[in-house]
mmCIF file of C-alpha atoms and ligand atoms in Angstrom:
data_model
loop_
_atom_site.group_PDB
_atom_site.id
_atom_site.type_symbol
_atom_site.label_atom_id
_atom_site.label_comp_id
_atom_site.label_asym_id
_atom_site.label_seq_id
_atom_site.Cartn_x
_atom_site.Cartn_y
_atom_site.Cartn_z
ATOM 1 C CA MET A 1278 -2.022 -15.559 18.984
ATOM 2 C CA ARG A 1279 1.707 -15.907 19.622
ATOM 3 C CA ALA A 1280 3.710 -12.633 21.381
ATOM 4 C CA GLY A 1281 4.649 -10.112 18.525
ATOM 5 C CA SER A 1282 2.381 -10.119 15.827
ATOM 6 C CA VAL A 1283 1.834 -7.383 13.412
ATOM 7 C CA GLY A 1284 -1.641 -6.175 11.854
ATOM 8 C CA ILE A 1285 -1.393 -5.071 8.018
ATOM 9 C CA PHE A 1286 -4.174 -4.189 6.146
ATOM 10 C CA ASP A 1287 -4.771 -2.889 2.546
ATOM 11 C CA SER A 1288 -8.072 -2.188 0.798
ATOM 12 C CA GLY A 1289 -7.057 -5.486 -1.185
ATOM 13 C CA ILE A 1290 -4.047 -7.200 -2.782
ATOM 14 C CA GLY A 1291 -1.632 -4.116 -2.816
ATOM 15 C CA GLY A 1292 -0.375 -4.589 0.663
ATOM 16 C CA LEU A 1293 1.035 -7.893 -0.040
ATOM 17 C CA SER A 1294 4.055 -5.727 -1.763
ATOM 18 C CA VAL A 1295 4.682 -4.505 1.609
ATOM 19 C CA LEU A 1296 4.155 -7.758 3.222
ATOM 20 C CA LYS A 1297 7.033 -8.933 1.021
ATOM 21 C CA ALA A 1298 9.341 -6.988 2.300
ATOM 22 C CA LEU A 1299 8.140 -7.140 6.261
ATOM 23 C CA ARG A 1300 8.773 -10.942 6.040
ATOM 24 C CA ALA A 1301 12.178 -10.157 4.825
ATOM 25 C CA GLU A 1302 13.066 -7.639 7.416
ATOM 26 C CA LEU A 1303 11.361 -9.406 10.381
ATOM 27 C CA PRO A 1304 11.399 -12.938 8.941
ATOM 28 C CA HIS A 1305 10.573 -14.235 12.815
ATOM 29 C CA ALA A 1306 7.378 -12.342 13.478
ATOM 30 C CA ASN A 1307 3.667 -13.147 13.006
ATOM 31 C CA PHE A 1308 1.827 -11.155 10.318
ATOM 32 C CA LEU A 1309 -1.964 -10.753 10.260
ATOM 33 C CA TYR A 1310 -2.953 -9.504 6.885
ATOM 34 C CA ILE A 1311 -6.399 -8.258 6.073
ATOM 35 C CA ALA A 1312 -7.578 -7.361 2.262
ATOM 36 C CA ASP A 1313 -10.725 -5.384 2.766
ATOM 37 C CA SER A 1314 -11.597 -6.443 -0.747
ATOM 38 C CA GLY A 1315 -15.130 -6.366 0.086
ATOM 39 C CA HIS A 1316 -15.132 -2.562 0.335
ATOM 40 C CA ALA A 1317 -12.602 -1.644 -2.102
ATOM 41 C CA PRO A 1318 -11.345 0.514 -3.981
ATOM 42 C CA TYR A 1319 -10.242 3.052 -1.540
ATOM 43 C CA GLY A 1320 -9.156 5.681 -4.071
ATOM 44 C CA GLU A 1321 -11.829 6.563 -5.891
ATOM 45 C CA ARG A 1322 -13.955 6.486 -2.626
ATOM 46 C CA ASP A 1323 -15.084 9.509 -0.588
ATOM 47 C CA GLU A 1324 -12.716 9.918 2.733
ATOM 48 C CA ALA A 1325 -15.404 8.914 5.174
ATOM 49 C CA HIS A 1326 -15.589 5.291 3.837
ATOM 50 C CA VAL A 1327 -12.190 4.768 4.078
ATOM 51 C CA ILE A 1328 -11.762 6.592 7.571
ATOM 52 C CA ALA A 1329 -14.618 4.262 8.797
ATOM 53 C CA ARG A 1330 -12.962 1.210 7.258
ATOM 54 C CA SER A 1331 -9.628 1.941 8.347
ATOM 55 C CA ARG A 1332 -11.310 2.283 12.030
ATOM 56 C CA ALA A 1333 -12.955 -0.985 11.736
ATOM 57 C CA LEU A 1334 -9.968 -2.924 10.380
ATOM 58 C CA THR A 1335 -7.691 -1.741 13.366
ATOM 59 C CA THR A 1336 -10.142 -2.303 16.235
ATOM 60 C CA HIS A 1337 -10.439 -5.845 14.492
ATOM 61 C CA LEU A 1338 -6.744 -6.229 14.339
ATOM 62 C CA LEU A 1339 -6.368 -4.968 17.986
ATOM 63 C CA ASP A 1340 -9.255 -7.575 19.273
ATOM 64 C CA GLN A 1341 -6.755 -9.909 17.761
ATOM 65 C CA GLY A 1342 -3.884 -9.482 19.960
ATOM 66 C CA VAL A 1343 -1.477 -7.072 17.246
ATOM 67 C CA GLN A 1344 1.342 -5.129 19.063
ATOM 68 C CA ALA A 1345 1.544 -2.902 15.783
ATOM 69 C CA LEU A 1346 -0.412 -1.914 13.070
ATOM 70 C CA VAL A 1347 1.440 -1.474 9.258
ATOM 71 C CA ILE A 1348 -1.266 0.481 6.957
ATOM 72 C CA ALA A 1349 -0.286 -0.837 3.853
ATOM 73 C CA CYS A 1350 -2.504 1.622 1.806
ATOM 74 C CA ASN A 1351 -1.389 5.030 0.812
ATOM 75 C CA THR A 1352 -4.915 6.061 0.622
ATOM 76 C CA ALA A 1353 -5.912 4.760 4.176
ATOM 77 C CA THR A 1354 -2.656 6.261 5.525
ATOM 78 C CA ALA A 1355 -3.462 9.685 3.971
ATOM 79 C CA ALA A 1356 -6.986 9.526 5.253
ATOM 80 C CA ALA A 1357 -6.648 8.022 8.436
ATOM 81 C CA ILE A 1358 -3.545 7.428 9.760
ATOM 82 C CA ASP A 1359 -3.541 10.855 12.379
ATOM 83 C CA LEU A 1360 -6.840 9.438 13.475
ATOM 84 C CA LEU A 1361 -5.685 6.257 14.102
ATOM 85 C CA ARG A 1362 -2.720 7.052 15.955
ATOM 86 C CA ALA A 1363 -4.646 9.951 18.145
ATOM 87 C CA GLU A 1364 -7.111 6.696 19.243
ATOM 88 C CA ASN A 1365 -4.510 4.412 19.337
ATOM 89 C CA PRO A 1366 -1.734 6.117 21.594
ATOM 90 C CA GLN A 1367 -0.371 3.026 22.770
ATOM 91 C CA LEU A 1368 -0.172 1.013 19.231
ATOM 92 C CA PRO A 1369 2.653 1.647 17.222
ATOM 93 C CA ILE A 1370 1.168 2.567 13.789
ATOM 94 C CA ILE A 1371 3.386 2.835 10.248
ATOM 95 C CA GLY A 1372 1.937 3.885 7.224
ATOM 96 C CA VAL A 1373 2.923 4.225 3.779
ATOM 97 C CA GLU A 1374 3.213 7.325 1.440
ATOM 98 C CA PRO A 1375 4.628 8.341 -2.044
ATOM 99 C CA ALA A 1376 8.422 7.793 -1.920
ATOM 100 C CA LEU A 1377 8.569 11.849 -2.812
ATOM 101 C CA LYS A 1378 11.494 12.392 -0.775
ATOM 102 C CA PRO A 1379 13.783 9.435 -2.000
ATOM 103 C CA ALA A 1380 12.594 10.461 -5.779
ATOM 104 C CA ALA A 1381 13.987 13.907 -5.348
ATOM 105 C CA ALA A 1382 17.159 12.757 -4.154
ATOM 106 C CA LEU A 1383 17.550 10.019 -7.088
ATOM 107 C CA SER A 1384 16.431 12.617 -9.965
ATOM 108 C CA LYS A 1385 18.884 14.257 -12.182
ATOM 109 C CA THR A 1386 16.543 15.925 -14.591
ATOM 110 C CA ARG A 1387 14.382 17.062 -11.530
ATOM 111 C CA ARG A 1388 11.150 16.193 -13.351
ATOM 112 C CA ILE A 1389 9.292 13.306 -11.259
ATOM 113 C CA GLY A 1390 6.128 11.145 -12.236
ATOM 114 C CA VAL A 1391 3.934 10.515 -9.220
ATOM 115 C CA MET A 1392 1.220 7.625 -9.807
ATOM 116 C CA ALA A 1393 -1.304 7.177 -7.074
ATOM 117 C CA THR A 1394 -4.788 7.201 -6.438
ATOM 118 C CA ARG A 1395 -7.141 10.223 -6.910
ATOM 119 C CA SER A 1396 -7.928 10.576 -3.142
ATOM 120 C CA THR A 1397 -4.250 9.956 -2.148
ATOM 121 C CA LEU A 1398 -3.013 12.978 -4.563
ATOM 122 C CA GLY A 1399 -5.937 15.073 -2.944
ATOM 123 C CA SER A 1400 -5.693 14.665 0.325
ATOM 124 C CA ALA A 1401 -4.154 17.147 2.798
ATOM 125 C CA ARG A 1402 -1.299 14.960 4.047
ATOM 126 C CA PHE A 1403 0.190 14.395 0.447
ATOM 127 C CA ARG A 1404 -0.273 18.099 -0.190
ATOM 128 C CA ALA A 1405 1.988 19.000 2.498
ATOM 129 C CA LEU A 1406 4.317 16.502 1.723
ATOM 130 C CA LEU A 1407 4.646 17.810 -2.096
ATOM 131 C CA GLY A 1408 4.860 21.561 -0.677
ATOM 132 C CA SER A 1409 7.594 20.748 1.199
ATOM 133 C CA LEU A 1410 9.545 19.695 -1.534
ATOM 134 C CA ALA A 1411 8.202 21.815 -4.102
ATOM 135 C CA THR A 1412 11.651 23.733 -4.416
ATOM 136 C CA GLN A 1413 13.900 20.287 -5.008
ATOM 137 C CA ALA A 1414 11.997 19.216 -8.200
ATOM 138 C CA GLU A 1415 8.807 19.520 -10.385
ATOM 139 C CA PHE A 1416 6.326 16.620 -9.658
ATOM 140 C CA VAL A 1417 3.976 15.333 -12.522
ATOM 141 C CA LEU A 1418 0.733 14.033 -10.498
ATOM 142 C CA GLN A 1419 -1.108 11.171 -12.260
ATOM 143 C CA PRO A 1420 -4.851 10.174 -10.648
ATOM 144 C CA CYS A 1421 -4.412 6.490 -11.787
ATOM 145 C CA ASP A 1422 -7.986 5.764 -11.828
ATOM 146 C CA GLY A 1423 -8.961 2.298 -12.371
ATOM 147 C CA LEU A 1424 -5.150 0.911 -12.147
ATOM 148 C CA ALA A 1425 -5.525 -0.627 -8.917
ATOM 149 C CA ASP A 1426 -8.400 -2.474 -9.670
ATOM 150 C CA ALA A 1427 -7.452 -3.856 -12.775
ATOM 151 C CA ILE A 1428 -4.435 -5.083 -10.787
ATOM 152 C CA GLU A 1429 -7.272 -7.054 -8.520
ATOM 153 C CA ARG A 1430 -8.852 -8.443 -11.607
ATOM 154 C CA GLY A 1431 -5.526 -9.350 -13.136
ATOM 155 C CA VAL A 1432 -4.469 -11.663 -10.389
ATOM 156 C CA ALA A 1433 -7.914 -13.262 -10.608
ATOM 157 C CA SER A 1434 -7.486 -14.044 -14.447
ATOM 158 C CA ALA A 1435 -5.325 -16.980 -15.646
ATOM 159 C CA ALA A 1436 -2.874 -14.557 -17.546
ATOM 160 C CA ASN A 1437 0.446 -13.682 -15.513
ATOM 161 C CA PRO A 1438 -0.042 -10.198 -14.359
ATOM 162 C CA PRO A 1439 2.430 -8.606 -16.598
ATOM 163 C CA THR A 1440 0.764 -9.618 -19.123
ATOM 164 C CA ALA A 1441 -3.355 -8.993 -18.667
ATOM 165 C CA THR A 1442 -4.521 -6.788 -20.990
ATOM 166 C CA GLU A 1443 -6.630 -4.264 -18.677
ATOM 167 C CA ILE A 1444 -3.530 -3.477 -16.751
ATOM 168 C CA ILE A 1445 -1.416 -2.684 -19.778
ATOM 169 C CA ALA A 1446 -3.689 -0.727 -21.001
ATOM 170 C CA ALA A 1447 -4.144 1.637 -17.940
ATOM 171 C CA CYS A 1448 -0.502 1.843 -17.082
ATOM 172 C CA ALA A 1449 -0.300 3.064 -20.979
ATOM 173 C CA HIS A 1450 -3.054 5.468 -20.543
ATOM 174 C CA HIS A 1451 -1.523 7.003 -17.391
ATOM 175 C CA THR A 1452 2.374 7.037 -18.082
ATOM 176 C CA ARG A 1453 1.364 8.833 -21.932
ATOM 177 C CA ALA A 1454 -0.782 11.084 -19.571
ATOM 178 C CA MET A 1455 2.373 12.055 -17.910
ATOM 179 C CA GLY A 1456 4.407 13.353 -20.716
ATOM 180 C CA GLN A 1457 7.904 11.862 -21.902
ATOM 181 C CA PHE A 1458 10.148 9.692 -19.871
ATOM 182 C CA GLY A 1459 13.998 9.409 -20.118
ATOM 183 C CA LEU A 1460 17.268 11.066 -19.274
ATOM 184 C CA GLN A 1461 17.025 14.212 -21.511
ATOM 185 C CA ASP A 1462 16.358 17.707 -19.732
ATOM 186 C CA GLY A 1463 12.668 18.009 -19.334
ATOM 187 C CA GLU A 1464 11.804 14.325 -19.327
ATOM 188 C CA ILE A 1465 10.808 12.361 -16.377
ATOM 189 C CA ASP A 1466 13.464 10.374 -15.344
ATOM 190 C CA THR A 1467 12.069 9.165 -12.104
ATOM 191 C CA LEU A 1468 8.115 7.354 -11.281
ATOM 192 C CA VAL A 1469 6.782 6.918 -7.629
ATOM 193 C CA LEU A 1470 4.883 4.136 -7.435
ATOM 194 C CA GLY A 1471 2.264 5.722 -5.013
ATOM 195 C CA CYS A 1472 -0.048 2.904 -4.528
ATOM 196 C CA THR A 1473 1.035 -0.196 -3.100
ATOM 197 C CA HIS A 1474 -0.782 -2.245 -5.511
ATOM 198 C CA TYR A 1475 1.195 -0.680 -8.711
ATOM 199 C CA PRO A 1476 4.658 -3.012 -7.727
ATOM 200 C CA PHE A 1477 2.716 -5.755 -9.089
ATOM 201 C CA ALA A 1478 2.658 -3.782 -12.416
ATOM 202 C CA SER A 1479 5.907 -2.636 -12.316
ATOM 203 C CA ALA A 1480 7.194 -5.069 -15.245
ATOM 204 C CA VAL A 1481 4.600 -3.615 -16.986
ATOM 205 C CA LEU A 1482 5.648 0.104 -16.350
ATOM 206 C CA ARG A 1483 9.320 -0.798 -16.999
ATOM 207 C CA GLU A 1484 8.631 -1.718 -20.736
ATOM 208 C CA LEU A 1485 6.620 1.516 -21.126
ATOM 209 C CA VAL A 1486 9.002 3.917 -19.420
ATOM 210 C CA GLY A 1487 12.435 2.528 -20.793
ATOM 211 C CA PRO A 1488 15.036 0.848 -18.797
ATOM 212 C CA ASP A 1489 16.576 4.138 -17.638
ATOM 213 C CA VAL A 1490 14.095 5.540 -15.689
ATOM 214 C CA HIS A 1491 14.163 4.935 -11.663
ATOM 215 C CA LEU A 1492 10.752 3.171 -10.198
ATOM 216 C CA VAL A 1493 10.421 3.821 -6.483
ATOM 217 C CA ASP A 1494 8.135 1.962 -4.187
ATOM 218 C CA THR A 1495 7.990 2.353 -0.479
ATOM 219 C CA GLY A 1496 8.156 -1.431 0.546
ATOM 220 C CA GLU A 1497 11.494 -1.602 1.874
ATOM 221 C CA ALA A 1498 11.259 1.739 3.477
ATOM 222 C CA VAL A 1499 7.956 0.869 5.575
ATOM 223 C CA ALA A 1500 9.528 -2.490 6.279
ATOM 224 C CA ARG A 1501 12.988 -1.117 7.548
ATOM 225 C CA GLN A 1502 10.810 1.413 9.506
ATOM 226 C CA THR A 1503 8.385 -1.091 10.979
ATOM 227 C CA ARG A 1504 11.803 -2.695 12.380
ATOM 228 C CA LEU A 1505 12.750 0.262 13.956
ATOM 229 C CA ARG A 1506 9.737 1.177 15.207
ATOM 230 C CA LEU A 1507 9.247 -2.086 16.716
ATOM 231 C CA ALA A 1508 12.277 -2.376 18.544
ATOM 232 C CA GLY A 1509 11.431 -5.006 21.475
ATOM 233 C CA ALA A 1510 7.676 -5.218 21.040
ATOM 234 C CA VAL A 1511 8.038 -7.543 17.907
ATOM 235 C CA PRO A 1512 11.664 -9.510 18.487
ATOM 236 C CA PRO A 1513 13.137 -10.197 15.488
ATOM 237 C CA GLY A 1514 14.076 -13.278 16.949
ATOM 238 C CA ALA A 1515 17.153 -15.433 16.823
ATOM 239 C CA ALA A 1516 19.044 -16.794 13.652
ATOM 240 C CA ASP A 1517 17.873 -19.989 14.334
ATOM 241 C CA SER A 1518 14.528 -19.873 15.201
ATOM 242 C CA ALA A 1519 11.490 -20.328 13.404
ATOM 243 C CA PRO A 1520 10.160 -18.226 10.668
ATOM 244 C CA GLY A 1521 6.821 -16.436 11.761
ATOM 245 C CA ARG A 1522 3.542 -17.451 11.020
ATOM 246 C CA ILE A 1523 1.525 -15.181 8.259
ATOM 247 C CA SER A 1524 -2.126 -15.568 8.238
ATOM 248 C CA LEU A 1525 -4.377 -14.216 5.516
ATOM 249 C CA PHE A 1526 -7.880 -12.625 5.907
ATOM 250 C CA SER A 1527 -10.245 -11.343 3.314
ATOM 251 C CA THR A 1528 -13.560 -9.184 3.556
ATOM 252 C CA GLY A 1529 -13.966 -10.007 -0.455
ATOM 253 C CA GLN A 1530 -13.138 -13.103 -2.286
ATOM 254 C CA ALA A 1531 -10.652 -15.388 -0.388
ATOM 255 C CA ALA A 1532 -9.792 -17.132 -3.415
ATOM 256 C CA HIS A 1533 -8.563 -13.711 -4.970
ATOM 257 C CA LEU A 1534 -6.430 -13.047 -1.983
ATOM 258 C CA GLN A 1535 -5.222 -16.974 -2.007
ATOM 259 C CA ALA A 1536 -4.053 -16.819 -5.882
ATOM 260 C CA ALA A 1537 -2.194 -13.462 -5.067
ATOM 261 C CA ALA A 1538 -0.219 -14.625 -1.882
ATOM 262 C CA GLN A 1539 0.527 -17.591 -3.644
ATOM 263 C CA ARG A 1540 1.817 -15.998 -7.090
ATOM 264 C CA TRP A 1541 3.677 -13.281 -5.540
ATOM 265 C CA LEU A 1542 5.011 -14.436 -2.015
ATOM 266 C CA GLN A 1543 4.259 -18.148 -2.756
ATOM 267 C CA LEU A 1544 2.459 -18.494 0.349
ATOM 268 C CA ASP A 1545 0.161 -21.584 0.269
ATOM 269 C CA GLY A 1546 -1.729 -21.525 3.437
ATOM 270 C CA PRO A 1547 -5.686 -21.098 3.589
ATOM 271 C CA VAL A 1548 -7.384 -17.731 3.605
ATOM 272 C CA GLU A 1549 -10.372 -16.430 5.770
ATOM 273 C CA THR A 1550 -13.183 -15.000 4.967
ATOM 274 C CA LEU A 1551 -14.062 -12.051 7.714
ATOM 275 C CA HIS A 1552 -17.728 -10.203 8.076
ATOM 276 C CA PHE A 1553 -17.720 -7.537 9.725
ATOM 277 C CA GLN A 1554 -19.112 -4.053 9.545
ATOM 278 C CA GLU A 1555 -17.625 -0.900 10.473
ATOM 279 C CA GLN A 1556 -19.900 1.077 13.240
ATOM 280 C CA SER A 1557 -21.832 3.968 12.348
ATOM 281 C CA ALA A 1558 -20.876 6.946 11.166
ATOM 282 C CA GLN A 1559 -23.034 8.594 13.995
ATOM 283 C CA VAL A 1560 -21.222 6.377 16.693
ATOM 284 C CA TYR A 1561 -17.560 8.067 15.188
ATOM 285 C CA GLN A 1562 -18.880 11.526 15.164
ATOM 286 C CA GLY A 1563 -18.322 11.297 19.259
ATOM 287 C CA LEU A 1564 -14.904 10.024 18.676
ATOM 288 C CA GLY A 1565 -13.359 12.282 16.071
ATOM 289 C CA PRO A 1566 -10.940 14.565 17.059
HETATM 290 N N1 DGL B 2253 -3.173 0.070 -2.356
HETATM 291 C C1 DGL B 2253 -3.882 1.099 -2.062
HETATM 292 C C2 DGL B 2253 -3.058 2.652 -2.185
HETATM 293 O O1 DGL B 2253 -2.006 2.090 -1.477
HETATM 294 C C3 DGL B 2253 -4.822 1.446 -2.821
HETATM 295 C C4 DGL B 2253 -5.904 1.158 -3.614
HETATM 296 C C5 DGL B 2253 -7.313 1.284 -3.955
HETATM 297 O O2 DGL B 2253 -7.719 2.404 -4.669
HETATM 298 O O3 DGL B 2253 -8.191 0.484 -3.164
HETATM 299 O O4 DGL B 2253 -3.514 3.645 -2.019
#
């Protein structure tokens, strides 16, 4: 392991949207990405499952020598970031949460749509964020059951993600449920993509909500935040130094992550399959705060 590695995990391929921004922001850092596809989706599972998986993945990445961790998943951030920070005080941990604040700054109609997993929207962390902005805008919350899963499956199909029928149907269903989009009073003029999978459906969403609505995701902000937090631990490297290495791992189907990484990040490297289980909940009970 070369010095200066950043560990990243998500329930699947969604975190590649964050990895893309990280690679642009820190082109000389080394990244280890784990898609926990063997235990996905997180968004419709109970919190204990997401916490156990987040702990297991963090331990594994620490064993690999990472010097920082990016939780490239809104659901895992909401469920586990406080715990992971408490248990690993030496490790810089950067999380992802729905970009409500940037959306409030952009919106003129003061009506903002938020697409996220059911688990993220129900979390105490998200509720606190929402409460802190309640006077600034009205937020229309949409738990997007099935959408992350459709995006996962869509990449394996021969069709391009923007044309995959299942993704279009899920996006249409969820945007319809939120109401009218547009720039007029009472319309939603800003749509928060509160799950790292959703940027891969942004072309479909753009078609559905029209050209004027802001689509807000967090990849670039997280990448900037990571660079600031790392300051020295993972040097950005000299302009003429070699590009960093990106290593990809999956606890599910390696071919799946490989196809997504090829399609969206033009990465041709191999994907390694990982097999490990979290420790039993019993063991963790003693470690909780
Ligand atoms: N990509 C994850 C997120 O940002 C969740 C997808 C899933 O449900 O597993 O919330």
